[in-house]
Amino acid sequence: MKIDLPNHTASQLCSDDDSDQHSLRSRKRAATRLTIRREAIALGLAHGYENVTVEMICAASTVSPRTFFNYFGSKEGAYISAHKPLPTAQQHRDFVEGAGPSVFRELFELICGTFLAAETDLELFQGRHRLIYQTPELLNREKSRISEMEEIFAGYVLERFQHEGRSTTDTPDLEDEAHMVVALASGALRFALQKWVAGNFTSTRETLMRTTSALIQRVTTNEHWP
Amino acid sequence: MKIDLPNHTASQLCSDDDSDQHSLRSRKRAATRLTIRREAIALGLAHGYENVTVEMICAASTVSPRTFFNYFGSKEGAYISAHKPLPTAQQHRDFVEGAGPSVFRELFELICGTFLAAETDLELFQGRHRLIYQTPELLNREKSRISEMEEIFAGYVLERFQHEGRSTTDTPDLEDEAHMVVALASGALRFALQKWVAGNFTSTRETLMRTTSALIQRVTTNEHWP
DNA sequence: TTGCAAATTTGCAGGAACTGCAATTATTCT
DNA sequence: AGAATAATTGCAGTTCCTGCAAATTTGCAA
């Protein structure tokens, strides 16, 4: 099994996808990857992202620069969230075929669920989050990562619409409608995530859901349409 | 007057801001800048962004590489939209103090007006647009540029809320609410822009407004809240 | 017009990110 | 153990980008 081909064109950064479970090899790889990430973030937090060189990171994690690039493909790669949190086929189907009354609520739950499930190492997550939000360049990357996710979820919403019997030929804007639903839900998620991080990861998902749902409602119903 | 300090940290790319009007100097600078942009985009369209080197661009526009970086600070700089289209103080005030019934509509008009007013050279605009949307790296930049704009407009919406008497202490989520309003309006704008470009810049702003407004309405009113 | 001051362009040296290639070392399989 | 496979590494080279100081151009005033 070859490591992470630098499939850089598609703005792929890297994946922690370890399809093998328990070979010495894959455990070692996972360990190395984690070490590099940790050192990278520690250095970034200590000296500021732009003052950290790949060489420093390598020195701190005792790998060669070449190996660093084998793993991450780019300096940023070591900083940007590893997982592309995709819903399971099951979650996907449930959402598409679910006929609940509120697309927003269900979409939000879907995203929430997928997103939170993916993050395992809280400490790493926090460090990365702090660093990203104090580094414009990383923040930009993060934002575009998020907007890639949004594309995907917009696809799901579109599927759901079609499953509800609405067709693109019938409603040409259907795709745009899907995108806007996602934009709104995503705004809500950003909000929720901020609360969650600010509150040190304490509040329950249920509480967040309630608050957020109220927010969406307020935004969209205070409006007097022309 | 010094040229464009490479204020690169704040993800500033460059500005075509020519505060002087008519000195030979500034006209020459403007011309050079335009030439470089044109050549850069032409080369990008011809060979693909990543296969174009700064040296090629320089050769095509007869400036030294060092001068290129004096102008644009980065390779991307020559490709990403130059203007940061900000509303005039007048437009800003009108929006903040306007008490119309639909924030969305007025925000959309504000953005639309500011945005379209800024683009003068249609041909350049089209070329850039085409190239950006076929180059992931540039698209990311563009997206983050857009989300910077969104920040700004979210600020305006917040001001408007406050002008309406709503305070942050009263409603802690007020800022988030502003962001969500912008997210929605921005989704609408993206939609509108796409139509506009696809239709070869023919449809009137009024038509777009109507279609878009209908879209927003559909998204937010088909919803049965929990 | 001439000559000085300020703005602009340029060359050069060098740092840092990144890639391809081939050699070396470590793991896995038989 | 020994062959097959995978991971790591070194090295040379390209490209982006920066600082600095010298050369050139332009604006302006005597």
Coordinates of C-alpha atoms (C1' of nucleotides) in Angstrom, one line a residue:
Chain A
M1 CA 0.0 0.0 0.0
K2 CA 1.4 3.3 -1.1
I3 CA 1.2 6.3 1.0
D4 CA -0.9 9.3 0.1
L5 CA -0.2 10.2 -3.5
P6 CA 0.1 13.9 -3.7
N7 CA -3.2 14.3 -5.5
H8 CA -2.7 17.9 -5.1
T9 CA -4.7 19.2 -8.0
A10 CA -8.1 18.5 -6.5
S11 CA -7.2 20.6 -3.5
Q12 CA -6.8 17.4 -1.6
L13 CA -4.6 17.9 1.4
C14 CA -4.3 14.5 2.9
S15 CA -6.3 11.8 4.6
D16 CA -5.8 9.8 7.8
D17 CA -7.5 7.0 6.1
D18 CA -5.8 3.9 7.5
S19 CA -7.6 1.1 5.7
D20 CA -5.3 -1.6 7.2
Q21 CA -6.0 -1.9 10.9
H22 CA -3.3 -3.6 12.8
S23 CA -0.1 -4.1 10.9
L24 CA 2.9 -2.8 12.5
R25 CA 3.3 -0.6 9.5
S26 CA 0.1 1.1 9.6
R27 CA 0.3 1.8 13.3
K28 CA 3.7 3.2 12.8
R29 CA 2.4 5.4 10.0
A30 CA -0.4 6.6 12.1
A31 CA 1.9 7.4 15.0
T32 CA 4.3 9.3 12.7
R33 CA 1.5 11.3 11.2
L34 CA 0.2 12.2 14.6
T35 CA 3.6 13.2 15.9
I36 CA 4.2 15.5 13.0
R37 CA 0.8 17.1 13.3
R38 CA 1.4 17.7 17.0
E39 CA 4.8 19.1 16.6
A40 CA 3.7 21.3 13.7
I41 CA 0.8 22.7 15.7
A42 CA 2.9 23.2 18.9
L43 CA 5.5 25.1 16.9
G44 CA 2.9 27.1 15.2
L45 CA 1.3 28.1 18.4
A46 CA 4.7 28.9 19.9
H47 CA 6.2 30.9 17.0
G48 CA 3.4 31.7 14.7
Y49 CA 2.6 29.8 11.6
E50 CA 4.6 31.7 9.1
N51 CA 7.7 31.6 11.3
V52 CA 7.7 27.8 11.3
T53 CA 9.6 26.1 8.6
V54 CA 9.1 22.6 7.4
E55 CA 12.6 21.9 8.5
M56 CA 11.8 22.9 12.1
I57 CA 8.8 20.6 12.1
C58 CA 10.9 17.8 10.7
A59 CA 13.6 18.4 13.3
A60 CA 11.1 18.3 16.1
S61 CA 9.5 15.1 14.8
T62 CA 12.7 13.4 13.6
V63 CA 11.7 12.7 10.1
S64 CA 13.3 14.0 6.9
P65 CA 11.7 16.9 5.0
R66 CA 11.1 14.5 2.2
T67 CA 9.1 12.2 4.4
F68 CA 7.1 15.2 5.7
F69 CA 6.0 15.9 2.1
N70 CA 5.3 12.2 1.6
Y71 CA 2.8 12.4 4.4
F72 CA 1.2 15.8 3.9
G73 CA 2.0 17.0 0.5
S74 CA 2.3 20.6 1.7
K75 CA 3.1 22.5 4.8
E76 CA -0.5 23.5 5.2
G77 CA -1.5 19.8 5.1
A78 CA 0.0 19.2 8.5
Y79 CA -2.3 21.9 9.9
I80 CA -5.6 21.5 8.2
S81 CA -8.1 19.0 9.5
A82 CA -7.3 15.6 8.3
H83 CA -10.7 13.9 8.0
K84 CA -13.2 14.6 5.3
P85 CA -16.1 13.7 7.5
L86 CA -18.6 12.1 5.3
P87 CA -21.8 10.6 6.5
T88 CA -22.2 6.9 6.4
A89 CA -24.3 5.5 3.6
Q90 CA -27.0 4.9 6.2
Q91 CA -27.1 8.5 7.5
H92 CA -27.1 9.7 3.9
R93 CA -30.1 7.5 3.0
D94 CA -32.0 8.4 6.1
F95 CA -31.6 12.1 5.3
V96 CA -32.5 11.8 1.7
E97 CA -35.5 9.6 2.3
G98 CA -36.6 11.3 5.5
A99 CA -39.8 13.2 5.1
G100 CA -39.6 15.2 8.3
P101 CA -41.2 18.6 8.4
S102 CA -38.0 20.6 8.6
V103 CA -35.2 20.1 6.1
F104 CA -33.1 22.6 8.1
R105 CA -33.3 20.7 11.3
E106 CA -32.5 17.4 9.8
L107 CA -29.7 18.7 7.7
F108 CA -28.3 20.4 10.7
E109 CA -28.4 17.1 12.6
L110 CA -26.8 15.3 9.8
I111 CA -24.0 17.7 9.5
C112 CA -23.6 17.9 13.3
G113 CA -23.5 14.2 13.6
T114 CA -21.0 13.5 10.9
F115 CA -18.8 16.4 11.9
L116 CA -18.5 15.7 15.5
A117 CA -18.2 12.0 15.1
A118 CA -15.0 12.5 13.1
E119 CA -13.1 14.4 15.7
T120 CA -11.5 12.1 18.2
D121 CA -8.5 13.8 19.6
L122 CA -9.9 16.8 21.5
E123 CA -6.6 18.3 22.5
L124 CA -5.3 18.3 18.9
F125 CA -8.6 19.6 17.7
Q126 CA -8.4 22.5 20.1
G127 CA -4.9 23.4 19.3
R128 CA -5.5 23.3 15.6
H129 CA -8.6 25.3 16.0
R130 CA -6.9 28.0 18.0
L131 CA -4.0 28.2 15.5
I132 CA -6.2 28.2 12.4
Y133 CA -8.3 31.1 13.7
Q134 CA -5.3 33.2 14.5
T135 CA -3.7 32.6 11.1
P136 CA -5.3 34.2 8.1
E137 CA -3.7 31.9 5.6
L138 CA -4.9 28.8 7.4
L139 CA -8.3 30.3 8.0
N140 CA -8.7 30.7 4.3
R141 CA -7.8 27.1 3.7
E142 CA -10.2 26.0 6.4
K143 CA -13.0 28.1 4.9
S144 CA -12.5 26.6 1.5
R145 CA -12.5 23.2 3.1
I146 CA -15.8 24.0 4.6
S147 CA -17.2 25.2 1.4
E148 CA -16.2 22.0 -0.2
M149 CA -18.3 20.2 2.4
E150 CA -21.1 22.5 1.7
E151 CA -21.0 21.4 -1.9
I152 CA -21.4 17.8 -0.8
F153 CA -24.3 18.5 1.5
A154 CA -26.0 20.7 -1.1
G155 CA -25.9 17.5 -3.3
Y156 CA -27.7 15.6 -0.5
V157 CA -30.4 18.3 -0.2
L158 CA -30.9 18.2 -3.9
E159 CA -31.3 14.4 -3.8
R160 CA -33.8 14.9 -1.0
F161 CA -35.8 17.4 -3.0
Q162 CA -35.9 15.0 -5.9
H163 CA -36.9 12.2 -3.7
E164 CA -39.8 14.4 -2.6
G165 CA -40.8 14.5 -6.2
R166 CA -39.5 17.9 -7.2
S167 CA -37.5 17.8 -10.4
T168 CA -34.9 20.0 -11.9
T169 CA -36.9 20.3 -15.2
D170 CA -39.9 21.3 -13.2
T171 CA -38.0 23.8 -11.0
P172 CA -34.9 25.1 -12.7
D173 CA -33.6 26.8 -9.6
L174 CA -33.8 23.6 -7.6
E175 CA -30.1 23.4 -7.3
D176 CA -29.8 26.9 -6.1
E177 CA -32.5 26.4 -3.6
A178 CA -30.5 23.4 -2.3
H179 CA -27.4 25.6 -2.0
M180 CA -29.2 28.2 -0.1
V181 CA -30.6 25.8 2.3
V182 CA -27.1 24.6 3.0
A183 CA -25.8 28.1 3.3
L184 CA -28.3 28.8 6.0
A185 CA -27.7 25.5 7.8
S186 CA -24.0 26.0 7.5
G187 CA -24.3 29.5 9.0
A188 CA -26.1 27.9 11.9
L189 CA -23.5 25.2 12.3
R190 CA -20.7 27.8 12.4
F191 CA -22.6 29.5 15.1
A192 CA -23.1 26.2 17.0
L193 CA -19.5 25.3 16.7
Q194 CA -18.4 28.6 18.1
K195 CA -20.6 28.2 21.1
W196 CA -19.4 24.7 21.5
V197 CA -15.8 25.6 21.4
A198 CA -16.3 28.8 23.6
G199 CA -18.1 26.7 26.2
N200 CA -15.2 24.3 26.3
F201 CA -17.2 21.5 24.7
T202 CA -19.6 21.1 27.5
S203 CA -23.1 21.9 26.2
T204 CA -25.0 19.0 24.8
R205 CA -25.9 18.7 21.2
E206 CA -29.6 19.0 22.2
T207 CA -29.1 22.4 23.7
L208 CA -27.2 23.6 20.7
M209 CA -29.9 22.3 18.4
R210 CA -32.6 24.2 20.3
T211 CA -30.8 27.5 20.4
T212 CA -29.7 27.3 16.8
S213 CA -33.1 26.3 15.5
A214 CA -34.5 29.3 17.3
L215 CA -31.9 31.5 15.6
I216 CA -32.8 30.3 12.1
Q217 CA -36.4 30.8 12.8
R218 CA -35.8 34.3 13.9
V219 CA -33.8 35.2 10.9
T220 CA -36.3 33.9 8.4
T221 CA -39.5 34.9 9.9
N222 CA -38.9 38.5 11.0
E223 CA -38.9 39.2 7.4
H224 CA -41.7 41.1 5.5
W225 CA -41.4 40.0 2.0
P226 CA -41.7 42.5 -0.8
Chain B
M1 CA 3.9 57.7 -3.8
K2 CA 5.1 54.3 -3.0
I3 CA 3.6 51.3 -4.8
D4 CA 1.5 48.7 -3.1
L5 CA 3.4 47.7 0.0
P6 CA 3.3 43.9 0.1
N7 CA 0.9 43.9 3.0
H8 CA 0.7 40.2 2.6
T9 CA -0.1 39.1 6.1
A10 CA -3.7 40.4 6.0
S11 CA -4.4 38.3 2.9
Q12 CA -4.3 41.5 1.0
L13 CA -3.5 40.8 -2.6
C14 CA -3.4 44.1 -4.2
S15 CA -5.4 47.1 -5.1
D16 CA -5.9 49.0 -8.3
D17 CA -6.4 52.0 -6.2
D18 CA -4.9 54.9 -8.1
S19 CA -5.5 57.8 -5.9
D20 CA -3.5 60.1 -8.2
Q21 CA -5.4 60.7 -11.4
H22 CA -3.4 62.1 -14.2
S23 CA 0.3 62.1 -13.7
L24 CA 2.2 60.4 -16.4
R25 CA 3.4 58.1 -13.6
S26 CA 0.2 56.8 -12.4
R27 CA -1.2 56.3 -15.9
K28 CA 1.9 54.3 -16.7
R29 CA 1.5 52.3 -13.6
A30 CA -2.1 51.5 -14.4
A31 CA -1.2 50.5 -17.9
T32 CA 1.6 48.2 -16.7
R33 CA -0.7 46.6 -14.1
L34 CA -3.3 46.0 -16.7
T35 CA -0.8 44.6 -19.2
I36 CA 0.5 42.2 -16.7
R37 CA -3.0 41.0 -15.7
R38 CA -4.0 40.5 -19.2
E39 CA -0.9 38.5 -20.1
A40 CA -1.2 36.5 -17.0
I41 CA -4.8 35.6 -17.7
A42 CA -4.1 34.9 -21.3
L43 CA -1.3 32.6 -20.5
G44 CA -3.3 30.9 -17.8
L45 CA -6.2 30.3 -20.2
A46 CA -3.7 29.0 -22.8
H47 CA -1.6 26.6 -20.7
G48 CA -3.4 26.2 -17.4
Y49 CA -2.6 28.2 -14.3
E50 CA -0.1 25.9 -12.7
N51 CA 1.9 25.6 -15.9
V52 CA 2.4 29.4 -16.1
T53 CA 5.5 30.7 -14.3
V54 CA 6.0 34.2 -13.2
E55 CA 8.9 34.4 -15.5
M56 CA 6.6 33.7 -18.5
I57 CA 4.2 36.4 -17.5
C58 CA 7.1 38.8 -17.1
A59 CA 8.5 37.9 -20.5
A60 CA 5.1 38.4 -22.1
S61 CA 4.7 41.8 -20.4
T62 CA 8.3 43.0 -20.6
V63 CA 8.9 43.6 -17.0
S64 CA 11.4 42.1 -14.6
P65 CA 10.2 39.4 -12.2
R66 CA 11.1 41.8 -9.4
T67 CA 8.7 44.4 -10.8
F68 CA 6.0 41.8 -11.1
F69 CA 6.2 41.2 -7.4
N70 CA 6.4 44.9 -6.7
Y71 CA 3.0 45.1 -8.3
F72 CA 1.2 42.0 -7.2
G73 CA 3.1 40.6 -4.3
S74 CA 2.3 37.1 -5.4
K75 CA 1.6 35.1 -8.5
E76 CA -2.0 34.7 -7.5
G77 CA -2.3 38.5 -7.0
A78 CA -2.2 38.9 -10.8
Y79 CA -5.2 36.7 -11.1
I80 CA -7.5 37.5 -8.3
S81 CA -9.9 40.4 -8.6
A82 CA -8.2 43.6 -8.0
H83 CA -10.9 45.7 -6.4
K84 CA -12.3 45.3 -2.9
P85 CA -15.6 46.7 -3.9
L86 CA -16.7 48.7 -0.9
P87 CA -20.0 50.7 -0.8
T88 CA -19.7 54.4 -0.6
A89 CA -20.3 56.0 2.7
Q90 CA -23.6 57.1 1.3
Q91 CA -24.7 53.6 0.3
H92 CA -23.5 52.4 3.7
R93 CA -25.5 54.9 5.6
D94 CA -28.6 54.4 3.5
F95 CA -28.6 50.8 4.2
V96 CA -27.9 51.1 7.9
E97 CA -30.6 53.7 8.4
G98 CA -33.0 52.4 5.9
A99 CA -36.1 51.0 7.7
G100 CA -37.5 49.1 4.7
P101 CA -39.5 45.9 5.3
S102 CA -37.0 43.4 3.9
V103 CA -33.4 43.4 5.1
F104 CA -32.6 40.7 2.5
R105 CA -33.8 42.7 -0.4
E106 CA -32.0 45.8 0.6
L107 CA -28.8 44.0 1.5
F108 CA -29.0 42.2 -1.8
E109 CA -29.4 45.5 -3.6
L110 CA -26.5 47.0 -1.7
I111 CA -24.2 44.1 -2.5
C112 CA -25.3 44.0 -6.1
G113 CA -24.8 47.7 -6.6
T114 CA -21.4 47.8 -5.0
F115 CA -20.2 44.7 -6.7
L116 CA -21.3 45.4 -10.2
A117 CA -20.2 49.0 -10.1
A118 CA -16.7 47.9 -9.4
E119 CA -16.1 45.9 -12.6
T120 CA -15.3 48.0 -15.5
D121 CA -13.4 45.9 -18.0
L122 CA -15.8 43.2 -19.0
E123 CA -13.5 41.3 -21.2
L124 CA -10.9 41.0 -18.4
F125 CA -13.6 40.1 -16.0
Q126 CA -14.9 37.3 -18.2
G127 CA -11.5 35.8 -18.8
R128 CA -10.6 35.9 -15.1
H129 CA -13.9 34.4 -14.2
R130 CA -13.4 31.5 -16.6
L131 CA -9.9 30.8 -15.4
I132 CA -10.7 31.1 -11.8
Y133 CA -13.6 28.6 -12.0
Q134 CA -11.4 26.1 -13.8
T135 CA -8.5 26.3 -11.3
P136 CA -9.1 24.9 -7.9
E137 CA -6.4 26.9 -6.3
L138 CA -7.7 30.2 -7.6
L139 CA -11.2 29.2 -6.8
N140 CA -10.3 28.8 -3.2
R141 CA -8.7 32.2 -3.1
E142 CA -11.7 33.7 -4.7
K143 CA -14.0 32.0 -2.2
S144 CA -12.1 33.3 0.7
R145 CA -12.1 36.7 -0.9
I146 CA -15.8 36.5 -1.0
S147 CA -16.1 35.4 2.5
E148 CA -14.0 38.4 3.6
M149 CA -16.6 40.6 1.9
E150 CA -19.3 38.7 3.7
E151 CA -17.6 39.6 7.0
I152 CA -17.8 43.3 6.0
F153 CA -21.5 43.1 5.1
A154 CA -22.3 41.2 8.2
G155 CA -20.9 44.2 10.0
Y156 CA -23.3 46.4 8.2
V157 CA -26.2 44.2 9.0
L158 CA -25.3 44.3 12.6
E159 CA -25.1 48.1 12.5
R160 CA -28.5 48.1 11.0
F161 CA -29.9 45.9 13.7
Q162 CA -28.4 48.2 16.3
H163 CA -29.9 51.2 14.5
E164 CA -33.2 49.5 14.8
G165 CA -32.8 49.4 18.5
R166 CA -31.7 45.9 19.0
S167 CA -28.6 45.5 21.2
T168 CA -26.0 42.9 21.6
T169 CA -26.6 42.8 25.3
D170 CA -30.3 42.3 24.7
T171 CA -29.8 39.6 22.1
P172 CA -26.5 37.8 22.5
D173 CA -26.9 36.1 19.2
L174 CA -27.3 39.3 17.3
E175 CA -24.0 38.9 15.5
D176 CA -24.8 35.4 14.5
E177 CA -28.1 36.5 13.2
A178 CA -26.4 39.1 11.1
H179 CA -24.0 36.5 9.7
M180 CA -26.8 34.2 8.8
V181 CA -28.7 37.0 7.0
V182 CA -25.6 37.6 5.0
A183 CA -25.0 33.9 4.3
L184 CA -28.5 33.8 2.8
A185 CA -28.1 36.9 0.8
S186 CA -24.7 35.9 -0.4
G187 CA -26.1 32.5 -1.5
A188 CA -28.7 34.5 -3.5
L189 CA -26.0 36.7 -4.9
R190 CA -23.9 33.8 -6.1
F191 CA -27.0 32.5 -7.8
A192 CA -27.7 35.8 -9.4
L193 CA -24.1 36.2 -10.5
Q194 CA -24.1 32.8 -12.1
K195 CA -27.3 33.6 -14.1
W196 CA -25.8 36.9 -15.1
V197 CA -22.6 35.3 -16.4
A198 CA -24.3 32.4 -18.0
G199 CA -26.7 34.7 -19.8
N200 CA -23.8 36.7 -21.2
F201 CA -24.5 39.7 -19.0
T202 CA -27.8 40.5 -20.7
S203 CA -30.6 40.3 -18.1
T204 CA -31.3 43.4 -16.2
R205 CA -30.7 43.7 -12.5
E206 CA -34.4 44.1 -11.9
T207 CA -35.1 40.7 -13.4
L208 CA -32.4 39.1 -11.4
M209 CA -33.7 40.7 -8.2
R210 CA -37.2 39.4 -8.8
T211 CA -36.1 35.8 -9.5
T212 CA -33.8 35.8 -6.6
S213 CA -36.2 37.3 -4.2
A214 CA -38.7 34.6 -5.2
L215 CA -36.0 32.0 -4.5
I216 CA -35.2 33.2 -1.0
Q217 CA -38.9 33.3 -0.2
R218 CA -39.4 29.8 -1.4
V219 CA -36.5 28.5 0.7
T220 CA -37.6 30.0 3.9
T221 CA -41.3 29.7 3.8
N222 CA -41.7 26.1 2.7
E223 CA -40.5 25.2 6.1
H224 CA -42.5 23.8 8.9
W225 CA -40.7 24.7 12.1
P226 CA -40.4 22.2 14.9
Chain C
dT1 C1' 16.7 73.5 -20.4
dT2 C1' 19.0 71.8 -16.7
dG3 C1' 19.6 69.5 -12.6
dC4 C1' 17.9 67.8 -8.2
dA5 C1' 14.6 64.9 -5.6
dA6 C1' 11.4 61.4 -5.5
dA7 C1' 9.3 57.4 -7.6
dT8 C1' 10.0 53.2 -10.2
dT9 C1' 12.4 49.5 -12.2
dT10 C1' 15.9 46.2 -12.1
dG11 C1' 19.6 42.6 -10.8
dC12 C1' 21.3 39.7 -7.5
dA13 C1' 21.7 36.8 -3.6
dG14 C1' 19.2 33.8 -0.9
dG15 C1' 15.4 31.5 1.7
dA16 C1' 11.6 28.4 1.8
dA17 C1' 8.2 25.2 -0.4
dC18 C1' 7.9 21.5 -3.1
dT19 C1' 8.9 17.5 -6.9
dG20 C1' 11.2 13.5 -9.1
dC21 C1' 14.4 10.0 -8.9
dA22 C1' 17.1 6.5 -7.1
dA23 C1' 19.3 4.5 -3.2
dT24 C1' 18.7 2.8 1.5
dT25 C1' 16.3 0.8 5.2
dA26 C1' 12.4 -1.4 7.4
dT27 C1' 8.5 -4.7 7.4
dT28 C1' 5.9 -8.5 5.7
dC29 C1' 5.4 -12.9 3.4
dT30 C1' 6.8 -17.5 2.2
Chain D
dA1 C1' 16.4 -16.7 6.0
dG2 C1' 15.5 -14.6 1.8
dA3 C1' 12.6 -12.5 -1.6
dA4 C1' 9.0 -9.0 -2.2
dT5 C1' 7.0 -4.9 -0.8
dA6 C1' 6.6 -0.5 1.5
dA7 C1' 8.6 3.5 3.8
dT8 C1' 12.3 6.7 4.4
dT9 C1' 15.8 9.4 2.9
dG10 C1' 19.3 12.4 0.3
dC11 C1' 20.0 15.1 -3.5
dA12 C1' 19.5 18.0 -7.4
dG13 C1' 16.6 21.2 -9.3
dT14 C1' 12.4 24.3 -10.0
dT15 C1' 9.5 28.0 -8.5
dC16 C1' 7.8 31.5 -5.6
dC17 C1' 9.0 35.3 -3.1
dT18 C1' 12.0 38.9 -0.2
dG19 C1' 15.5 42.4 1.0
dC20 C1' 18.8 45.4 -0.6
dA21 C1' 21.2 48.6 -3.3
dA22 C1' 22.2 50.3 -7.8
dA23 C1' 20.3 52.2 -12.1
dT24 C1' 16.7 54.4 -14.5
dT25 C1' 12.8 57.3 -15.1
dT26 C1' 9.7 61.1 -14.0
dG27 C1' 8.2 65.5 -11.7
dC28 C1' 9.4 69.9 -10.7
dA29 C1' 11.6 74.2 -10.0
dA30 C1' 15.4 77.5 -11.0

